[in-house]
Structures are given as structure tokens and as C-alpha cells.
Tab-separated table of C-alpha atoms in Angstrom:
chain	number	residue	atom	x	y	z
A	1	MET	CA	0.000	0.000	0.000
A	2	ILE	CA	1.267	3.453	-0.860
A	3	ASP	CA	0.669	6.575	1.192
A	4	TRP	CA	-1.592	8.156	-1.424
A	5	THR	CA	-3.798	11.121	-0.618
A	6	PRO	CA	-5.694	12.849	-3.418
A	7	LYS	CA	-5.441	16.574	-3.870
A	8	LEU	CA	-9.048	17.702	-3.866
A	9	GLY	CA	-9.794	21.168	-5.118
A	10	ASP	CA	-12.985	23.091	-4.689
A	11	SER	CA	-14.423	22.198	-8.102
A	12	GLY	CA	-18.018	22.119	-6.941
A	13	LYS	CA	-18.285	18.463	-7.980
A	14	PRO	CA	-19.328	15.780	-5.503
A	15	ARG	CA	-16.356	14.601	-3.465
A	16	TYR	CA	-16.643	11.020	-4.688
A	17	LEU	CA	-16.229	12.191	-8.289
A	18	SER	CA	-13.276	14.375	-7.315
A	19	ILE	CA	-11.556	11.389	-5.712
A	20	ALA	CA	-12.199	9.158	-8.741
A	21	GLU	CA	-10.860	11.886	-11.018
A	22	ALA	CA	-7.793	12.291	-8.775
A	23	ILE	CA	-7.132	8.560	-9.129
A	24	ALA	CA	-7.376	8.884	-12.932
A	25	ALA	CA	-5.094	11.928	-12.980
A	26	ASP	CA	-2.498	10.311	-10.729
A	27	ILE	CA	-2.463	7.177	-12.897
A	28	ARG	CA	-2.071	9.312	-16.005
A	29	ASP	CA	0.727	11.362	-14.406
A	30	GLY	CA	2.577	8.322	-13.057
A	31	ARG	CA	1.984	8.964	-9.363
A	32	LEU	CA	0.001	5.715	-9.203
A	33	ALA	CA	1.374	2.666	-10.966
A	34	PRO	CA	-0.148	-0.726	-11.783
A	35	GLY	CA	-0.047	-2.855	-8.654
A	36	ASP	CA	-0.101	0.081	-6.226
A	37	ARG	CA	-2.602	-0.471	-3.454
A	38	LEU	CA	-4.768	2.447	-2.480
A	39	PRO	CA	-5.246	3.169	1.215
A	40	PRO	CA	-8.124	1.409	2.968
A	41	GLN	CA	-11.351	3.332	2.629
A	42	ARG	CA	-11.690	4.129	6.331
A	43	LYS	CA	-8.101	5.378	6.552
A	44	LEU	CA	-8.512	7.655	3.521
A	45	ALA	CA	-11.851	8.935	4.836
A	46	SER	CA	-10.230	9.788	8.160
A	47	ARG	CA	-7.259	11.442	6.449
A	48	LEU	CA	-9.545	13.596	4.292
A	49	GLY	CA	-12.052	14.294	7.067
A	50	ILE	CA	-14.957	12.920	5.036
A	51	ASP	CA	-17.487	10.136	5.434
A	52	PHE	CA	-16.486	6.525	4.746
A	53	THR	CA	-19.364	6.091	2.290
A	54	THR	CA	-17.999	8.926	0.147
A	55	VAL	CA	-14.666	7.143	-0.242
A	56	SER	CA	-16.445	3.844	-0.830
A	57	ARG	CA	-18.495	5.442	-3.585
A	58	ALA	CA	-15.352	7.011	-5.079
A	59	TYR	CA	-13.553	3.657	-5.199
A	60	ALA	CA	-16.654	2.076	-6.789
A	61	GLU	CA	-16.696	4.868	-9.394
A	62	ALA	CA	-12.998	4.363	-10.128
A	63	GLN	CA	-13.597	0.641	-10.496
A	64	ALA	CA	-16.525	1.240	-12.863
A	65	ARG	CA	-14.224	3.415	-14.977
A	66	GLY	CA	-11.687	0.584	-15.135
A	67	LEU	CA	-9.104	2.498	-13.141
A	68	ILE	CA	-8.808	0.056	-10.241
A	69	ASP	CA	-9.819	-3.507	-9.508
């Protein structure tokens, strides 16, 4: 597992979409590589100060986009 924390701006989008887009951007920019493990959902939620279900929804969105499995 890497110590990954997304940089979330104030885009006005729902947080779960911002997280999924941060995953996509970090893959594209090489900050996340194939085989990297994202932090557990509860740990990332705590780190970002957001609800667990938001992170869970973000990971599900990233999976639906084929970014993670």
C-alpha cells in the first residue's frame, strides 16, 4: 500500500467524483502505478475528514471506470 492522498480542489463536484478523477489523474501522471494499493477506505476517509461512504463510492466509481480492480 502506498501513502496516497488525493489533492481535492474546490471544483463544486461531488467529493466522490473528485476522488475518482484524482485517481485517474495520478495514474495518467505516473503517481500511481499498476499494482499500487490504495489506502483502505476508512483510513482515507479519516485522512480527508470525510465520510467513509464517500470514499467507498469514489472507489466504486474508479472501479466502474476501469481504473482500479
